[in-house]
Coordinates of C-alpha atoms and ligand atoms in Angstrom, one line a residue:
M1 CA 80.6 187.6 -32.4
A2 CA 81.1 189.4 -35.5
D3 CA 79.9 187.8 -39.0
G4 CA 78.4 184.8 -37.9
Q5 CA 80.7 182.6 -36.1
K6 CA 83.8 184.4 -37.1
Q7 CA 85.6 186.5 -34.5
R8 CA 86.7 189.9 -35.8
V9 CA 90.3 191.2 -36.4
F10 CA 91.4 194.9 -36.9
S11 CA 94.7 196.4 -37.4
G12 CA 96.4 199.1 -39.3
V13 CA 99.8 200.9 -40.5
Q14 CA 100.7 204.7 -40.4
P15 CA 101.2 206.0 -43.7
T16 CA 104.4 207.8 -42.6
G17 CA 107.8 207.0 -44.3
K18 CA 108.5 203.7 -46.3
L19 CA 106.9 200.6 -45.3
H20 CA 109.6 198.2 -44.6
I21 CA 110.0 194.4 -43.9
G22 CA 109.5 194.7 -40.1
N23 CA 106.0 196.2 -40.7
Y24 CA 105.4 193.3 -43.1
V25 CA 106.6 190.3 -41.0
G26 CA 105.6 191.9 -37.8
A27 CA 102.0 192.8 -39.3
I28 CA 100.9 192.6 -42.8
K29 CA 102.1 189.2 -43.4
Q30 CA 100.0 187.6 -40.6
W31 CA 97.0 189.6 -41.8
A32 CA 97.1 187.8 -44.9
G33 CA 97.2 184.6 -43.7
I34 CA 94.3 184.8 -41.2
Q35 CA 91.6 186.1 -43.8
D36 CA 89.5 182.9 -44.1
Q37 CA 89.6 182.2 -40.2
Y38 CA 88.4 185.6 -39.2
D39 CA 86.4 188.7 -40.2
T40 CA 89.2 191.0 -41.0
I41 CA 89.1 194.6 -41.2
F42 CA 92.7 196.5 -42.2
C43 CA 92.8 200.4 -42.0
V44 CA 95.2 203.0 -43.0
V45 CA 95.5 205.1 -40.1
D46 CA 96.1 208.4 -41.7
L47 CA 94.8 210.4 -38.7
H48 CA 97.6 208.9 -36.6
A49 CA 100.3 210.0 -39.2
V50 CA 99.3 213.6 -38.5
T51 CA 100.4 213.2 -34.7
I52 CA 103.9 214.2 -36.0
P53 CA 102.8 217.0 -38.2
E54 CA 106.4 218.1 -39.1
A55 CA 106.7 214.7 -41.3
I56 CA 103.7 215.6 -43.2
D57 CA 104.1 217.4 -46.7
P58 CA 100.6 217.7 -48.1
K59 CA 101.8 217.3 -51.4
Q60 CA 103.1 213.8 -50.9
F61 CA 100.8 212.8 -48.1
R62 CA 97.9 211.9 -50.4
A63 CA 100.3 209.4 -52.5
K64 CA 101.8 207.9 -49.3
I65 CA 98.2 207.1 -48.2
L66 CA 97.2 205.3 -51.3
E67 CA 100.7 203.7 -51.4
V68 CA 100.2 202.2 -48.1
A69 CA 96.5 200.6 -49.4
A70 CA 98.0 199.5 -52.4
L71 CA 100.7 197.6 -50.7
Y72 CA 98.1 195.8 -48.5
L73 CA 96.4 194.4 -51.5
A74 CA 100.0 193.7 -53.0
C75 CA 100.9 191.9 -49.9
G76 CA 98.0 189.8 -50.3
I77 CA 95.0 191.4 -48.4
D78 CA 91.8 190.3 -50.6
P79 CA 89.3 192.8 -51.0
A80 CA 87.0 190.0 -51.6
K81 CA 87.5 188.7 -48.0
S82 CA 88.6 191.8 -46.0
T83 CA 87.4 195.3 -45.5
I84 CA 90.1 197.9 -46.6
F85 CA 89.6 201.5 -45.8
L86 CA 91.0 204.7 -45.0
Q87 CA 90.8 206.0 -41.2
S88 CA 89.9 209.5 -42.2
H89 CA 86.9 208.3 -44.3
V90 CA 85.0 207.1 -41.1
P91 CA 84.3 210.1 -39.0
E92 CA 83.0 207.8 -36.2
H93 CA 86.8 207.2 -35.4
S94 CA 87.1 211.1 -34.3
E95 CA 84.0 211.3 -32.4
M96 CA 84.8 207.8 -30.4
T97 CA 87.9 209.3 -29.6
W98 CA 86.4 212.6 -28.2
L99 CA 84.1 210.4 -25.9
L100 CA 87.2 208.1 -25.0
N101 CA 89.5 211.2 -24.3
C102 CA 87.0 212.4 -21.4
L103 CA 87.1 208.8 -20.0
A104 CA 91.2 208.1 -20.4
P105 CA 93.0 209.2 -17.3
L106 CA 95.8 211.6 -18.5
G107 CA 98.3 209.7 -16.2
W108 CA 97.8 206.5 -18.4
L109 CA 98.8 208.6 -21.2
Y110 CA 101.9 210.2 -20.0
R111 CA 103.1 206.7 -19.2
M112 CA 103.0 205.5 -22.7
T113 CA 106.8 204.7 -23.8
Q114 CA 106.1 205.3 -27.4
F115 CA 105.2 209.0 -26.4
K116 CA 108.0 209.6 -24.0
S117 CA 110.5 208.3 -26.7
K118 CA 108.7 210.7 -29.7
A119 CA 108.1 213.5 -27.5
G120 CA 111.4 213.5 -25.7
T121 CA 112.0 216.8 -23.9
N122 CA 110.2 219.0 -27.1
E123 CA 107.6 220.9 -25.3
S124 CA 105.9 222.1 -28.6
V125 CA 104.7 218.1 -29.6
G126 CA 101.0 218.4 -30.6
T127 CA 98.4 217.3 -28.2
G128 CA 97.6 214.4 -30.7
L129 CA 100.8 212.6 -29.8
L130 CA 99.9 212.2 -26.4
D131 CA 96.4 211.3 -27.4
Y132 CA 97.4 208.7 -30.1
P133 CA 96.6 205.8 -27.8
V134 CA 93.1 206.9 -27.6
L135 CA 92.7 207.4 -31.3
M136 CA 94.1 203.7 -31.6
A137 CA 91.6 202.4 -28.8
S138 CA 88.8 203.9 -30.9
D139 CA 89.9 202.3 -33.9
I140 CA 90.0 199.0 -32.1
L141 CA 86.7 199.4 -29.8
L142 CA 84.6 200.7 -32.7
Y143 CA 84.6 197.6 -34.4
D144 CA 83.8 195.1 -31.4
T145 CA 87.4 193.8 -32.1
N146 CA 88.5 190.3 -30.7
K147 CA 92.1 189.9 -32.1
V148 CA 94.7 192.6 -33.1
P149 CA 97.4 191.4 -35.2
V150 CA 100.6 193.9 -34.7
G151 CA 104.2 193.7 -33.9
E152 CA 105.6 193.5 -30.5
D153 CA 106.0 197.4 -30.0
Q154 CA 102.4 197.9 -30.1
K155 CA 101.6 195.4 -26.9
Q156 CA 101.4 198.6 -24.5
H157 CA 99.0 200.4 -26.7
I158 CA 96.7 197.3 -26.8
E159 CA 97.1 197.0 -23.0
F160 CA 95.8 200.5 -22.6
T161 CA 93.1 199.8 -24.9
R162 CA 91.9 196.8 -22.7
D163 CA 92.2 198.9 -19.6
L164 CA 90.3 201.7 -21.0
A165 CA 87.6 199.3 -22.3
Q166 CA 87.4 197.9 -19.0
R167 CA 87.0 201.3 -17.2
V168 CA 84.3 202.5 -19.8
N169 CA 82.4 199.2 -19.4
T170 CA 82.4 199.9 -15.3
M171 CA 81.2 203.4 -15.7
F172 CA 78.6 202.7 -18.1
A173 CA 77.2 199.5 -18.2
G174 CA 75.6 199.6 -21.5
A175 CA 78.7 200.3 -23.5
K176 CA 79.6 196.7 -23.8
L177 CA 82.8 197.3 -25.3
V178 CA 84.6 194.2 -26.4
I179 CA 88.1 193.4 -24.7
P180 CA 90.6 193.1 -27.5
D181 CA 93.5 190.3 -27.3
P182 CA 97.0 191.2 -29.0
M183 CA 98.2 188.7 -31.6
I184 CA 101.7 189.0 -31.9
P185 CA 103.4 186.5 -34.2
P186 CA 105.8 184.0 -33.0
A187 CA 108.8 184.9 -35.3
G188 CA 109.7 188.3 -36.6
A189 CA 107.4 190.4 -34.0
R190 CA 110.4 192.6 -33.2
V191 CA 112.7 193.4 -36.3
M192 CA 115.8 195.4 -35.3
G193 CA 117.6 197.8 -37.6
L194 CA 120.3 196.3 -39.9
D195 CA 122.8 199.0 -39.0
D196 CA 122.3 198.9 -35.4
A197 CA 120.7 196.0 -33.9
T198 CA 119.6 197.5 -30.4
A199 CA 117.2 199.7 -32.0
K200 CA 113.7 198.5 -33.5
M201 CA 113.7 198.9 -37.3
S202 CA 111.6 201.9 -37.7
K203 CA 110.1 203.9 -40.7
S204 CA 111.3 207.2 -39.5
T205 CA 114.9 206.1 -38.9
A206 CA 115.1 204.7 -42.4
E207 CA 114.3 208.4 -43.7
T208 CA 117.8 209.5 -42.5
R209 CA 120.1 206.4 -42.5
K210 CA 120.8 204.2 -45.6
G211 CA 121.2 200.8 -44.6
H212 CA 118.8 200.8 -41.6
A213 CA 115.8 199.0 -43.2
I214 CA 114.7 197.0 -46.1
G215 CA 112.1 198.7 -47.7
L216 CA 109.1 196.7 -49.4
L217 CA 109.6 198.6 -52.6
D218 CA 113.4 198.4 -52.7
T219 CA 115.2 197.0 -55.5
P220 CA 117.1 193.5 -55.5
A221 CA 120.4 195.7 -55.5
Q222 CA 119.3 197.8 -52.4
I223 CA 118.1 194.7 -50.5
K224 CA 121.6 193.1 -51.2
K225 CA 123.6 196.1 -50.2
A226 CA 121.5 196.5 -46.7
I227 CA 121.8 192.8 -45.9
M228 CA 125.4 192.5 -46.9
S229 CA 126.7 195.5 -45.0
A230 CA 124.3 194.6 -41.7
Q231 CA 125.9 194.6 -38.4
T232 CA 127.4 191.2 -37.1
D233 CA 129.9 190.5 -34.8
S234 CA 133.5 188.7 -34.8
E235 CA 132.1 185.4 -33.1
N236 CA 130.9 182.7 -35.4
E237 CA 127.5 181.8 -33.5
A238 CA 124.8 181.5 -36.0
R239 CA 122.6 179.7 -33.3
F240 CA 119.2 181.4 -32.0
D241 CA 120.0 181.3 -28.4
H242 CA 123.7 182.3 -28.6
A243 CA 124.0 185.0 -31.3
G244 CA 124.6 188.4 -31.0
P245 CA 121.8 190.9 -31.5
G246 CA 122.8 191.7 -35.1
V247 CA 123.3 187.9 -36.1
R248 CA 119.9 187.2 -34.2
N249 CA 118.2 189.6 -36.2
L250 CA 119.5 187.9 -39.4
L251 CA 118.3 184.7 -38.2
D252 CA 115.1 185.9 -37.3
L253 CA 114.4 187.2 -40.5
Y254 CA 115.6 184.1 -42.5
E255 CA 113.3 181.9 -40.0
V256 CA 110.3 184.0 -41.0
L257 CA 111.1 184.5 -44.5
S258 CA 112.4 181.0 -45.5
G259 CA 109.8 179.1 -43.5
Q260 CA 112.3 176.7 -42.2
D261 CA 112.7 175.5 -38.7
R262 CA 115.3 176.7 -36.3
A263 CA 117.2 173.5 -36.1
A264 CA 117.5 173.1 -39.9
I265 CA 118.7 176.8 -40.1
E266 CA 121.4 176.4 -37.3
A267 CA 122.6 173.2 -39.2
E268 CA 123.0 175.1 -42.4
F269 CA 124.8 178.2 -41.1
H270 CA 126.3 177.6 -37.6
G271 CA 130.2 177.6 -37.7
Q272 CA 130.1 178.7 -41.6
G273 CA 131.1 182.6 -41.2
Y274 CA 128.1 185.2 -41.5
G275 CA 128.6 185.7 -45.3
K276 CA 126.8 182.5 -46.2
L277 CA 123.7 183.4 -43.9
K278 CA 123.6 187.1 -45.4
K279 CA 123.4 185.5 -48.9
A280 CA 121.0 183.3 -48.2
L281 CA 118.7 186.0 -46.3
V282 CA 119.4 188.2 -49.5
E283 CA 118.0 185.5 -51.6
V284 CA 114.9 184.6 -49.4
T285 CA 114.1 188.6 -48.9
I286 CA 114.1 189.2 -53.0
A287 CA 112.1 186.1 -53.7
A288 CA 109.5 187.3 -50.9
L289 CA 109.4 190.9 -52.1
E290 CA 109.1 190.2 -55.8
P291 CA 105.7 188.9 -56.2
I292 CA 104.6 191.8 -54.0
Q293 CA 106.3 194.5 -56.1
A294 CA 104.9 193.1 -59.0
R295 CA 101.6 193.2 -57.8
Y296 CA 102.0 196.8 -56.6
Q297 CA 103.2 197.9 -59.8
E298 CA 100.2 196.8 -61.5
L299 CA 98.1 198.4 -59.0
T300 CA 99.9 201.9 -59.6
G301 CA 97.8 201.8 -63.1
A302 CA 94.7 200.8 -61.1
Q303 CA 93.7 204.1 -59.2
D304 CA 90.0 203.9 -60.0
Y305 CA 90.0 200.0 -58.6
L306 CA 91.9 200.9 -55.6
G307 CA 89.5 204.0 -55.2
D308 CA 86.2 201.9 -55.4
I309 CA 87.6 199.3 -53.0
L310 CA 88.5 202.2 -50.3
R311 CA 85.0 203.5 -50.7
Q312 CA 83.4 200.2 -50.4
G313 CA 85.5 199.5 -47.3
A314 CA 84.5 202.9 -45.5
E315 CA 80.9 201.9 -46.3
R316 CA 81.1 198.7 -44.7
A317 CA 83.4 200.2 -41.8
R318 CA 80.8 202.6 -40.9
S319 CA 78.1 200.2 -41.0
I320 CA 79.9 198.5 -38.3
A321 CA 81.4 201.6 -36.5
A322 CA 78.1 203.8 -36.4
P323 CA 76.1 201.3 -34.1
T324 CA 78.8 200.9 -31.6
L325 CA 79.3 204.6 -31.2
A326 CA 75.7 204.8 -30.8
R327 CA 75.7 202.0 -28.1
L328 CA 78.4 204.3 -26.3
R329 CA 76.6 207.5 -26.7
D330 CA 73.2 205.7 -25.5
A331 CA 75.0 204.1 -22.5
M332 CA 76.4 207.8 -21.6
G333 CA 72.9 209.3 -21.7
F334 CA 73.1 211.2 -24.9
V335 CA 69.8 212.0 -26.7
A336 CA 69.8 210.1 -29.6
P337 CA 69.5 212.0 -33.0
Ligands
LIG401 P1 103.2 201.3 -37.5 O1 102.6 201.9 -38.6 O2 104.2 202.1 -36.7 O3 103.4 199.9 -37.8 C1 102.7 199.2 -38.5 C2 102.8 197.5 -38.0 O4 104.2 197.3 -38.1 C3 104.5 196.8 -36.8 N1 106.1 197.0 -37.0 C4 107.2 196.3 -36.7 N2 106.8 194.8 -36.6 C5 108.1 194.1 -36.2 N3 109.4 194.7 -36.0 C6 109.4 196.1 -36.5 N4 110.6 196.7 -36.5 C7 108.2 196.8 -36.5 N5 108.0 198.1 -36.8 C8 106.6 198.2 -36.8 C9 103.8 197.4 -35.9 O5 104.0 196.6 -34.5 C10 102.6 197.6 -36.3 O6 101.8 196.0 -36.2 N6 100.0 202.2 -33.6 C11 100.1 201.5 -34.9 C12 99.2 201.7 -35.9 C13 97.6 201.7 -35.5 C14 97.0 200.3 -35.1 C15 95.8 200.8 -34.8 C16 97.5 199.2 -35.1 C17 96.7 202.5 -35.2 N7 95.6 202.1 -34.8 C18 94.8 199.9 -34.5 C19 96.4 198.2 -34.5 C20 95.1 198.5 -34.5 C21 101.6 202.0 -35.7 O7 102.2 202.7 -34.9 O8 101.8 200.9 -36.5

């Protein structure tokens, strides 16, 4: 077990588009809350970001990567408690991916829903997009990870990681890869688009549709506009089990951000018209993001500090990843260097 008695946690966010409230409540908020309990490792998965190369502008990519790292800190990830690093700084991720590529059945990759939806019918998608789950499995398995805190959309990738680890352990007994469990938050695991509650809030959709998402760095005016124009319905149901998808999404967000229980929320908003719920959600959202934005602003003037944290993080990450990779190489029969 990692770090004495503590179990190990690993997770990451891709530096693509703008981080939104779904990324926060689905993932980063729970990361911040478990740092004392677990040995926590949080990675900016920049190698994953290039699986859609058309979305990469080399001039902006570097800034985007550092923005995500700074947002981790701003959201309360404490470098004194957690390891924070950039995936591309630890070359073991790429080598592990090659070994696992050779052990992962192609059929498993073709079945991934995220690949199917991102690739669509486009035949010129990069091979990396198909291979995305293997790189993610490498991220997780390199650290002998016990728990992976993510939103609901990542469940299938974690199932894939578990199946692959079991397969490798069966083929090469000495590999002893640790089988990870997903850690999905009870509320906020699947935040839907504000403009269309039938689709998940996503960074890529937010690029082209104003009002789709609430960005972590949005101004109070932008937050207000997005929430006040969010899709609802013509009913008057502010009850969790009866609301339509748009209202349910607002109730879910209010539940996570206010910290109130469902009965109290229903008592406050049911039968009141949706304007009251929206206004209250605007308030709790602005209040939740204000301190994050203030810390983020402080960090923009502290690039050297951020650079030091990422260097130290990569060093510690390598000290864990390298022995795991060596274990797998050895189990497969490679000659030690
Ligand atoms: P990414 O960058 O798409 O999303 C980062 C995290 O945010 C969660 N999330 C959401 N949660 C609730 N509602 C939403 N609408 C929403 N949208 C996104 C995601 O579930 C995720 O937890 N494949 C991962 C990155 C990754 C990773 C890893 C994660 C690479 N390697 C290893 C864990 C462990 C991804 O695409 O995240």
